[in-house]
Amino acid sequence: MRDYFLMVRAVILVLWPITTWAAGESLGTTLGAVTLADWLSLVILSTVSGLVALLHRVRRSFEAEALRQAGQPAAEADRQLIDWRIFATCHMSGAILVGFIVFALCEALDINNYLEAACIALASWGGAKFADRWADGLSDRISSAIGQKGSTP
């Protein structure tokens, strides 16, 4: 087993410089023509899409809390947020990361600007929703590690 890991390590060390050079060449030409306005549009679209997903999640959390206080059942997925900072960080990080990936892909494919903006907005929203599910599990693990019961956002 040790020999296997040494071989994998050797392959990575041999391929790393070539892969890095190829990525630099392809991304350099693709992103070389991108202006500051394009980057600002990317950040604004990704942030707004992530914020929409975050506010939707917070609204569901408040609705579930109101149902719980009224004695009515609420969906487990909509339960009270443990720590709003975890969710906000995960939503924004997921939205901006996915937005950047889609932006780079759209620039490489030379897609129309309006279609590119729509792709970035939808992908960022999807990235934030994915991060929401991931943060839910992360929040449960963190809260159980520190012994919190939960607090409202």
Tab-separated table of N, CA and C in Angstrom:
chain	number	residue	atom	x	y	z
A	1	MET	N	0.829	-1.189	0.000
A	1	MET	CA	0.000	0.000	0.000
A	1	MET	C	0.876	1.256	0.000
A	2	ARG	N	1.967	1.191	0.719
A	2	ARG	CA	2.878	2.330	0.791
A	2	ARG	C	3.470	2.626	-0.578
A	3	ASP	N	3.787	1.586	-1.344
A	3	ASP	CA	4.332	1.780	-2.688
A	3	ASP	C	3.309	2.444	-3.608
A	4	TYR	N	2.054	2.084	-3.413
A	4	TYR	CA	0.995	2.693	-4.212
A	4	TYR	C	0.949	4.209	-3.975
A	5	PHE	N	1.003	4.633	-2.712
A	5	PHE	CA	0.968	6.058	-2.401
A	5	PHE	C	2.213	6.773	-2.914
A	6	LEU	N	3.346	6.113	-2.878
A	6	LEU	CA	4.558	6.721	-3.431
A	6	LEU	C	4.439	6.910	-4.941
A	7	MET	N	3.828	5.953	-5.628
A	7	MET	CA	3.643	6.081	-7.073
A	7	MET	C	2.669	7.211	-7.398
A	8	VAL	N	1.579	7.307	-6.652
A	8	VAL	CA	0.616	8.382	-6.870
A	8	VAL	C	1.273	9.740	-6.620
A	9	ARG	N	2.061	9.812	-5.581
A	9	ARG	CA	2.784	11.053	-5.279
A	9	ARG	C	3.751	11.419	-6.396
A	10	ALA	N	4.454	10.437	-6.943
A	10	ALA	CA	5.388	10.696	-8.041
A	10	ALA	C	4.653	11.181	-9.285
A	11	VAL	N	3.506	10.574	-9.581
A	11	VAL	CA	2.725	11.004	-10.744
A	11	VAL	C	2.253	12.437	-10.564
A	12	ILE	N	1.798	12.770	-9.369
A	12	ILE	CA	1.344	14.142	-9.103
A	12	ILE	C	2.500	15.123	-9.255
A	13	LEU	N	3.655	14.789	-8.726
A	13	LEU	CA	4.811	15.679	-8.831
A	13	LEU	C	5.267	15.866	-10.279
A	14	VAL	N	5.132	14.834	-11.091
A	14	VAL	CA	5.531	14.942	-12.499
A	14	VAL	C	4.505	15.743	-13.289
A	15	LEU	N	3.222	15.524	-13.034
A	15	LEU	CA	2.174	16.179	-13.812
A	15	LEU	C	1.846	17.591	-13.337
A	16	TRP	N	2.182	17.933	-12.108
A	16	TRP	CA	1.804	19.232	-11.579
A	16	TRP	C	2.346	20.408	-12.397
A	17	PRO	N	3.626	20.457	-12.741
A	17	PRO	CA	4.114	21.616	-13.512
A	17	PRO	C	3.446	21.735	-14.884
A	18	ILE	N	3.244	20.627	-15.548
A	18	ILE	CA	2.617	20.660	-16.870
A	18	ILE	C	1.178	21.140	-16.758
A	19	THR	N	0.445	20.630	-15.779
A	19	THR	CA	-0.943	21.016	-15.584
A	19	THR	C	-1.049	22.499	-15.213
A	20	THR	N	-0.181	22.955	-14.351
A	20	THR	CA	-0.189	24.357	-13.952
A	20	THR	C	0.108	25.268	-15.136
A	21	TRP	N	1.072	24.905	-15.938
A	21	TRP	CA	1.407	25.710	-17.114
A	21	TRP	C	0.242	25.753	-18.099
A	22	ALA	N	-0.393	24.603	-18.352
A	22	ALA	CA	-1.514	24.550	-19.294
A	22	ALA	C	-2.703	25.368	-18.773
A	23	ALA	N	-2.978	25.271	-17.484
A	23	ALA	CA	-4.082	26.053	-16.914
A	23	ALA	C	-3.779	27.540	-16.992
A	24	GLY	N	-2.550	27.919	-16.742
A	24	GLY	CA	-2.168	29.323	-16.835
A	24	GLY	C	-2.305	29.867	-18.241
A	25	GLU	N	-1.912	29.069	-19.216
A	25	GLU	CA	-2.030	29.500	-20.614
A	25	GLU	C	-3.483	29.650	-21.038
A	26	SER	N	-4.313	28.675	-20.709
A	26	SER	CA	-5.715	28.733	-21.147
A	26	SER	C	-6.499	29.785	-20.382
A	27	LEU	N	-6.316	29.862	-19.067
A	27	LEU	CA	-7.037	30.870	-18.292
A	27	LEU	C	-6.507	32.269	-18.549
A	28	GLY	N	-5.225	32.377	-18.832
A	28	GLY	CA	-4.650	33.689	-19.119
A	28	GLY	C	-5.259	34.323	-20.354
A	29	THR	N	-5.438	33.543	-21.403
A	29	THR	CA	-6.053	34.094	-22.612
A	29	THR	C	-7.543	34.310	-22.426
A	30	THR	N	-8.198	33.443	-21.673
A	30	THR	CA	-9.642	33.570	-21.463
A	30	THR	C	-9.964	34.784	-20.598
A	31	LEU	N	-9.271	34.946	-19.495
A	31	LEU	CA	-9.588	36.011	-18.555
A	31	LEU	C	-8.809	37.296	-18.816
A	32	GLY	N	-7.944	37.303	-19.824
A	32	GLY	CA	-7.162	38.493	-20.135
A	32	GLY	C	-8.005	39.645	-20.640
A	33	ALA	N	-9.098	39.359	-21.306
A	33	ALA	CA	-9.951	40.402	-21.879
A	33	ALA	C	-11.082	40.825	-20.941
A	34	VAL	N	-11.113	40.315	-19.738
A	34	VAL	CA	-12.182	40.626	-18.798
A	34	VAL	C	-11.890	41.983	-18.151
A	35	THR	N	-12.887	42.864	-18.180
A	35	THR	CA	-12.716	44.204	-17.624
A	35	THR	C	-13.153	44.257	-16.164
A	36	LEU	N	-12.876	45.392	-15.538
A	36	LEU	CA	-13.287	45.587	-14.151
A	36	LEU	C	-14.809	45.577	-14.029
A	37	ALA	N	-15.497	46.111	-15.018
A	37	ALA	CA	-16.968	46.101	-15.003
A	37	ALA	C	-17.504	44.675	-15.020
A	38	ASP	N	-16.842	43.788	-15.757
A	38	ASP	CA	-17.252	42.379	-15.771
A	38	ASP	C	-17.099	41.752	-14.392
A	39	TRP	N	-15.984	42.028	-13.728
A	39	TRP	CA	-15.761	41.480	-12.393
A	39	TRP	C	-16.774	42.042	-11.394
A	40	LEU	N	-17.058	43.334	-11.497
A	40	LEU	CA	-18.051	43.928	-10.601
A	40	LEU	C	-19.433	43.330	-10.842
A	41	SER	N	-19.777	43.121	-12.105
A	41	SER	CA	-21.060	42.486	-12.416
A	41	SER	C	-21.131	41.093	-11.827
A	42	LEU	N	-20.035	40.355	-11.923
A	42	LEU	CA	-19.982	39.008	-11.355
A	42	LEU	C	-20.222	39.042	-9.854
A	43	VAL	N	-19.535	39.926	-9.159
A	43	VAL	CA	-19.669	39.996	-7.704
A	43	VAL	C	-21.085	40.431	-7.315
A	44	ILE	N	-21.628	41.415	-8.014
A	44	ILE	CA	-22.969	41.899	-7.680
A	44	ILE	C	-24.014	40.817	-7.938
A	45	LEU	N	-23.960	40.178	-9.108
A	45	LEU	CA	-24.932	39.124	-9.419
A	45	LEU	C	-24.838	37.965	-8.433
A	46	SER	N	-23.633	37.536	-8.145
A	46	SER	CA	-23.458	36.417	-7.216
A	46	SER	C	-23.915	36.771	-5.816
A	47	THR	N	-23.597	37.972	-5.373
A	47	THR	CA	-23.982	38.388	-4.027
A	47	THR	C	-25.493	38.527	-3.897
A	48	VAL	N	-26.124	39.135	-4.884
A	48	VAL	CA	-27.579	39.298	-4.823
A	48	VAL	C	-28.267	37.940	-4.864
A	49	SER	N	-27.808	37.045	-5.724
A	49	SER	CA	-28.416	35.713	-5.799
A	49	SER	C	-28.228	34.948	-4.495
A	50	GLY	N	-27.043	35.030	-3.915
A	50	GLY	CA	-26.803	34.379	-2.631
A	50	GLY	C	-27.630	34.988	-1.522
A	51	LEU	N	-27.796	36.305	-1.561
A	51	LEU	CA	-28.608	36.982	-0.547
A	51	LEU	C	-30.077	36.586	-0.658
A	52	VAL	N	-30.576	36.449	-1.882
A	52	VAL	CA	-31.966	36.008	-2.070
A	52	VAL	C	-32.165	34.620	-1.474
A	53	ALA	N	-31.235	33.711	-1.747
A	53	ALA	CA	-31.350	32.358	-1.190
A	53	ALA	C	-31.254	32.387	0.334
A	54	LEU	N	-30.375	33.225	0.874
A	54	LEU	CA	-30.240	33.332	2.326
A	54	LEU	C	-31.505	33.889	2.964
A	55	LEU	N	-32.054	34.940	2.386
A	55	LEU	CA	-33.271	35.531	2.951
A	55	LEU	C	-34.453	34.577	2.845
A	56	HIS	N	-34.499	33.797	1.780
A	56	HIS	CA	-35.549	32.783	1.653
A	56	HIS	C	-35.432	31.757	2.786
A	57	ARG	N	-34.212	31.345	3.083
A	57	ARG	CA	-33.977	30.376	4.158
A	57	ARG	C	-34.337	30.957	5.517
A	58	VAL	N	-33.970	32.211	5.747
A	58	VAL	CA	-34.283	32.863	7.017
A	58	VAL	C	-35.801	33.013	7.175
A	59	ARG	N	-36.484	33.366	6.090
A	59	ARG	CA	-37.949	33.492	6.139
A	59	ARG	C	-38.589	32.150	6.494
A	60	ARG	N	-38.111	31.072	5.871
A	60	ARG	CA	-38.638	29.737	6.201
A	60	ARG	C	-38.381	29.403	7.660
A	61	SER	N	-37.222	29.808	8.168
A	61	SER	CA	-36.893	29.544	9.564
A	61	SER	C	-37.830	30.291	10.498
A	62	PHE	N	-38.133	31.559	10.183
A	62	PHE	CA	-39.063	32.337	11.009
A	62	PHE	C	-40.468	31.760	10.945
A	63	GLU	N	-40.886	31.329	9.762
A	63	GLU	CA	-42.218	30.724	9.628
A	63	GLU	C	-42.309	29.435	10.434
A	64	ALA	N	-41.274	28.616	10.387
A	64	ALA	CA	-41.269	27.366	11.152
A	64	ALA	C	-41.292	27.648	12.651
A	65	GLU	N	-40.579	28.692	13.079
A	65	GLU	CA	-40.574	29.056	14.493
A	65	GLU	C	-41.954	29.543	14.924
A	66	ALA	N	-42.620	30.309	14.073
A	66	ALA	CA	-43.975	30.787	14.398
A	66	ALA	C	-44.953	29.623	14.473
A	67	LEU	N	-44.822	28.652	13.573
A	67	LEU	CA	-45.679	27.467	13.624
A	67	LEU	C	-45.424	26.664	14.893
A	68	ARG	N	-44.167	26.546	15.263
A	68	ARG	CA	-43.818	25.794	16.467
A	68	ARG	C	-44.394	26.465	17.702
A	69	GLN	N	-44.317	27.796	17.763
A	69	GLN	CA	-44.856	28.518	18.907
A	69	GLN	C	-46.386	28.440	18.959
A	70	ALA	N	-47.011	28.286	17.772
A	70	ALA	CA	-48.468	28.154	17.729
A	70	ALA	C	-48.915	26.718	17.998
A	71	GLY	N	-47.955	25.822	18.173
A	71	GLY	CA	-48.284	24.438	18.460
A	71	GLY	C	-48.569	23.603	17.230
A	72	GLN	N	-48.239	24.101	16.058
A	72	GLN	CA	-48.455	23.360	14.820
A	72	GLN	C	-47.127	22.753	14.364
A	73	PRO	N	-47.208	21.628	13.655
A	73	PRO	CA	-45.961	21.000	13.199
A	73	PRO	C	-45.302	21.806	12.076
A	74	ALA	N	-43.988	21.781	12.064
A	74	ALA	CA	-43.202	22.436	11.009
A	74	ALA	C	-42.231	21.424	10.434
A	75	ALA	N	-41.855	21.622	9.198
A	75	ALA	CA	-40.911	20.708	8.533
A	75	ALA	C	-39.562	20.753	9.242
A	76	GLU	N	-38.926	19.603	9.339
A	76	GLU	CA	-37.629	19.512	10.001
A	76	GLU	C	-36.572	20.350	9.289
A	77	ALA	N	-36.644	20.410	7.952
A	77	ALA	CA	-35.656	21.164	7.181
A	77	ALA	C	-35.770	22.662	7.424
A	78	ASP	N	-36.931	23.109	7.873
A	78	ASP	CA	-37.147	24.535	8.098
A	78	ASP	C	-36.971	24.919	9.559
A	79	ARG	N	-36.361	24.053	10.321
A	79	ARG	CA	-36.237	24.337	11.742
A	79	ARG	C	-35.359	25.570	11.973
A	80	GLN	N	-35.346	25.960	13.185
A	80	GLN	CA	-34.644	27.168	13.596
A	80	GLN	C	-33.157	27.077	13.260
A	81	LEU	N	-32.605	28.176	12.772
A	81	LEU	CA	-31.180	28.224	12.459
A	81	LEU	C	-30.372	28.244	13.745
A	82	ILE	N	-29.311	27.469	13.795
A	82	ILE	CA	-28.472	27.430	14.989
A	82	ILE	C	-27.669	28.725	15.103
A	83	ASP	N	-26.985	29.079	14.061
A	83	ASP	CA	-26.162	30.282	14.078
A	83	ASP	C	-26.245	30.930	12.704
A	84	TRP	N	-26.787	32.115	12.620
A	84	TRP	CA	-26.997	32.771	11.329
A	84	TRP	C	-25.681	33.093	10.639
A	85	ARG	N	-24.589	33.273	11.385
A	85	ARG	CA	-23.293	33.587	10.773
A	85	ARG	C	-22.777	32.432	9.921
A	86	ILE	N	-23.026	31.198	10.363
A	86	ILE	CA	-22.607	30.035	9.581
A	86	ILE	C	-23.369	30.002	8.270
A	87	PHE	N	-24.664	30.225	8.342
A	87	PHE	CA	-25.479	30.184	7.126
A	87	PHE	C	-25.135	31.325	6.187
A	88	ALA	N	-24.937	32.518	6.710
A	88	ALA	CA	-24.601	33.659	5.854
A	88	ALA	C	-23.262	33.440	5.159
A	89	THR	N	-22.284	32.955	5.898
A	89	THR	CA	-20.967	32.706	5.307
A	89	THR	C	-21.041	31.626	4.245
A	90	CYS	N	-21.732	30.556	4.532
A	90	CYS	CA	-21.850	29.467	3.558
A	90	CYS	C	-22.628	29.900	2.319
A	91	HIS	N	-23.723	30.632	2.501
A	91	HIS	CA	-24.498	31.085	1.351
A	91	HIS	C	-23.673	31.991	0.448
A	92	MET	N	-23.033	32.982	1.032
A	92	MET	CA	-22.271	33.933	0.220
A	92	MET	C	-21.065	33.255	-0.427
A	93	SER	N	-20.386	32.393	0.313
A	93	SER	CA	-19.225	31.697	-0.259
A	93	SER	C	-19.644	30.781	-1.396
A	94	GLY	N	-20.719	30.025	-1.187
A	94	GLY	CA	-21.200	29.137	-2.235
A	94	GLY	C	-21.653	29.891	-3.464
A	95	ALA	N	-22.349	31.006	-3.258
A	95	ALA	CA	-22.846	31.791	-4.386
A	95	ALA	C	-21.703	32.402	-5.187
A	96	ILE	N	-20.728	32.978	-4.516
A	96	ILE	CA	-19.633	33.630	-5.225
A	96	ILE	C	-18.732	32.604	-5.900
A	97	LEU	N	-18.475	31.480	-5.243
A	97	LEU	CA	-17.645	30.446	-5.851
A	97	LEU	C	-18.282	29.891	-7.120
A	98	VAL	N	-19.544	29.521	-7.049
A	98	VAL	CA	-20.228	28.980	-8.223
A	98	VAL	C	-20.378	30.055	-9.293
A	99	GLY	N	-20.629	31.301	-8.876
A	99	GLY	CA	-20.710	32.393	-9.837
A	99	GLY	C	-19.414	32.580	-10.601
A	100	PHE	N	-18.287	32.496	-9.904
A	100	PHE	CA	-16.992	32.632	-10.567
A	100	PHE	C	-16.745	31.487	-11.537
A	101	ILE	N	-17.085	30.274	-11.131
A	101	ILE	CA	-16.875	29.116	-12.015
A	101	ILE	C	-17.713	29.254	-13.281
A	102	VAL	N	-18.976	29.639	-13.128
A	102	VAL	CA	-19.850	29.803	-14.293
A	102	VAL	C	-19.377	30.970	-15.148
A	103	PHE	N	-18.912	32.034	-14.522
A	103	PHE	CA	-18.380	33.182	-15.263
A	103	PHE	C	-17.192	32.761	-16.127
A	104	ALA	N	-16.263	32.016	-15.535
A	104	ALA	CA	-15.100	31.561	-16.299
A	104	ALA	C	-15.522	30.641	-17.439
A	105	LEU	N	-16.474	29.773	-17.182
A	105	LEU	CA	-16.964	28.868	-18.218
A	105	LEU	C	-17.644	29.640	-19.346
A	106	CYS	N	-18.491	30.603	-18.990
A	106	CYS	CA	-19.188	31.397	-20.014
A	106	CYS	C	-18.212	32.245	-20.822
A	107	GLU	N	-17.191	32.767	-20.170
A	107	GLU	CA	-16.192	33.548	-20.896
A	107	GLU	C	-15.408	32.652	-21.850
A	108	ALA	N	-15.089	31.455	-21.418
A	108	ALA	CA	-14.355	30.533	-22.282
A	108	ALA	C	-15.189	30.122	-23.486
A	109	LEU	N	-16.499	29.999	-23.295
A	109	LEU	CA	-17.388	29.600	-24.386
A	109	LEU	C	-17.887	30.795	-25.199
A	110	ASP	N	-17.514	32.005	-24.794
A	110	ASP	CA	-17.893	33.245	-25.481
A	110	ASP	C	-19.406	33.349	-25.637
A	111	ILE	N	-20.097	33.228	-24.515
A	111	ILE	CA	-21.566	33.279	-24.486
A	111	ILE	C	-22.019	34.730	-24.452
A	112	ASN	N	-23.191	35.003	-25.030
A	112	ASN	CA	-23.806	36.324	-25.031
A	112	ASN	C	-23.849	36.882	-23.607
A	113	ASN	N	-23.642	38.195	-23.447
A	113	ASN	CA	-23.557	38.809	-22.117
A	113	ASN	C	-24.830	38.651	-21.297
A	114	TYR	N	-25.994	38.789	-21.922
A	114	TYR	CA	-27.243	38.667	-21.180
A	114	TYR	C	-27.476	37.223	-20.719
A	115	LEU	N	-27.167	36.279	-21.575
A	115	LEU	CA	-27.279	34.873	-21.193
A	115	LEU	C	-26.269	34.534	-20.104
A	116	GLU	N	-25.094	35.122	-20.208
A	116	GLU	CA	-24.069	34.904	-19.198
A	116	GLU	C	-24.530	35.433	-17.840
A	117	ALA	N	-25.145	36.610	-17.817
A	117	ALA	CA	-25.649	37.172	-16.559
A	117	ALA	C	-26.731	36.287	-15.961
A	118	ALA	N	-27.622	35.775	-16.807
A	118	ALA	CA	-28.672	34.877	-16.313
A	118	ALA	C	-28.070	33.585	-15.773
A	119	CYS	N	-27.081	33.048	-16.468
A	119	CYS	CA	-26.420	31.818	-16.004
A	119	CYS	C	-25.739	32.042	-14.660
A	120	ILE	N	-25.069	33.173	-14.501
A	120	ILE	CA	-24.379	33.473	-13.249
A	120	ILE	C	-25.388	33.615	-12.110
A	121	ALA	N	-26.478	34.328	-12.366
A	121	ALA	CA	-27.476	34.540	-11.318
A	121	ALA	C	-28.106	33.218	-10.884
A	122	LEU	N	-28.503	32.400	-11.853
A	122	LEU	CA	-29.141	31.120	-11.510
A	122	LEU	C	-28.159	30.153	-10.846
A	123	ALA	N	-26.943	30.101	-11.366
A	123	ALA	CA	-25.952	29.199	-10.783
A	123	ALA	C	-25.564	29.646	-9.379
A	124	SER	N	-25.461	30.949	-9.158
A	124	SER	CA	-25.129	31.452	-7.821
A	124	SER	C	-26.233	31.130	-6.829
A	125	TRP	N	-27.474	31.270	-7.269
A	125	TRP	CA	-28.596	30.915	-6.399
A	125	TRP	C	-28.533	29.422	-6.068
A	126	GLY	N	-28.276	28.598	-7.078
A	126	GLY	CA	-28.153	27.159	-6.847
A	126	GLY	C	-26.987	26.828	-5.934
A	127	GLY	N	-25.875	27.532	-6.095
A	127	GLY	CA	-24.726	27.318	-5.219
A	127	GLY	C	-25.040	27.674	-3.781
A	128	ALA	N	-25.814	28.744	-3.590
A	128	ALA	CA	-26.209	29.129	-2.239
A	128	ALA	C	-27.167	28.102	-1.634
A	129	LYS	N	-28.087	27.578	-2.446
A	129	LYS	CA	-29.009	26.549	-1.942
A	129	LYS	C	-28.247	25.274	-1.573
A	130	PHE	N	-27.251	24.915	-2.378
A	130	PHE	CA	-26.420	23.762	-2.043
A	130	PHE	C	-25.663	24.018	-0.749
A	131	ALA	N	-25.127	25.221	-0.610
A	131	ALA	CA	-24.405	25.577	0.608
A	131	ALA	C	-25.328	25.581	1.814
A	132	ASP	N	-26.601	25.890	1.589
A	132	ASP	CA	-27.591	25.859	2.671
A	132	ASP	C	-27.698	24.453	3.243
A	133	ARG	N	-27.813	23.485	2.376
A	133	ARG	CA	-27.914	22.094	2.854
A	133	ARG	C	-26.633	21.654	3.537
A	134	TRP	N	-25.505	22.078	2.986
A	134	TRP	CA	-24.220	21.719	3.578
A	134	TRP	C	-24.073	22.396	4.937
A	135	ALA	N	-24.466	23.674	5.028
A	135	ALA	CA	-24.339	24.413	6.285
A	135	ALA	C	-25.265	23.867	7.355
A	136	ASP	N	-26.406	23.330	6.940
A	136	ASP	CA	-27.331	22.745	7.902
A	136	ASP	C	-26.653	21.595	8.650
A	137	GLY	N	-25.994	20.722	7.913
A	137	GLY	CA	-25.272	19.616	8.545
A	137	GLY	C	-24.090	20.105	9.355
A	138	LEU	N	-23.374	21.100	8.822
A	138	LEU	CA	-22.233	21.662	9.534
A	138	LEU	C	-22.681	22.319	10.826
A	139	SER	N	-23.782	23.037	10.770
A	139	SER	CA	-24.310	23.708	11.952
A	139	SER	C	-24.698	22.703	13.033
A	140	ASP	N	-25.308	21.590	12.621
A	140	ASP	CA	-25.670	20.555	13.587
A	140	ASP	C	-24.435	19.984	14.275
A	141	ARG	N	-23.385	19.748	13.488
A	141	ARG	CA	-22.157	19.200	14.070
A	141	ARG	C	-21.501	20.191	15.021
A	142	ILE	N	-21.467	21.467	14.625
A	142	ILE	CA	-20.842	22.480	15.473
A	142	ILE	C	-21.647	22.668	16.751
A	143	SER	N	-22.966	22.733	16.627
A	143	SER	CA	-23.802	22.950	17.810
A	143	SER	C	-23.699	21.781	18.770
A	144	SER	N	-23.606	20.549	18.242
A	144	SER	CA	-23.469	19.414	19.147
A	144	SER	C	-22.093	19.393	19.794
A	145	ALA	N	-21.100	19.923	19.087
A	145	ALA	CA	-19.753	19.959	19.663
A	145	ALA	C	-19.655	20.983	20.788
A	146	ILE	N	-20.365	22.114	20.649
A	146	ILE	CA	-20.288	23.137	21.689
A	146	ILE	C	-21.458	23.096	22.655
A	147	GLY	N	-22.434	22.221	22.382
A	147	GLY	CA	-23.526	22.009	23.308
A	147	GLY	C	-24.631	23.056	23.259
A	148	GLN	N	-24.824	23.714	22.115
A	148	GLN	CA	-25.897	24.703	21.983
A	148	GLN	C	-27.186	24.023	21.606
A	149	LYS	N	-28.285	24.601	22.057
A	149	LYS	CA	-29.604	24.114	21.664
A	149	LYS	C	-30.113	24.843	20.445
A	150	GLY	N	-29.711	26.068	20.215
A	150	GLY	CA	-30.188	26.839	19.069
A	150	GLY	C	-30.538	28.247	19.484
A	151	SER	N	-30.420	29.143	18.503
A	151	SER	CA	-30.801	30.539	18.733
A	151	SER	C	-31.332	31.089	17.441
A	152	THR	N	-32.189	32.074	17.548
A	152	THR	CA	-32.793	32.636	16.351
A	152	THR	C	-31.801	33.492	15.602
A	153	PRO	N	-31.959	33.576	14.279
A	153	PRO	CA	-31.046	34.383	13.490
A	153	PRO	C	-31.287	35.852	13.714
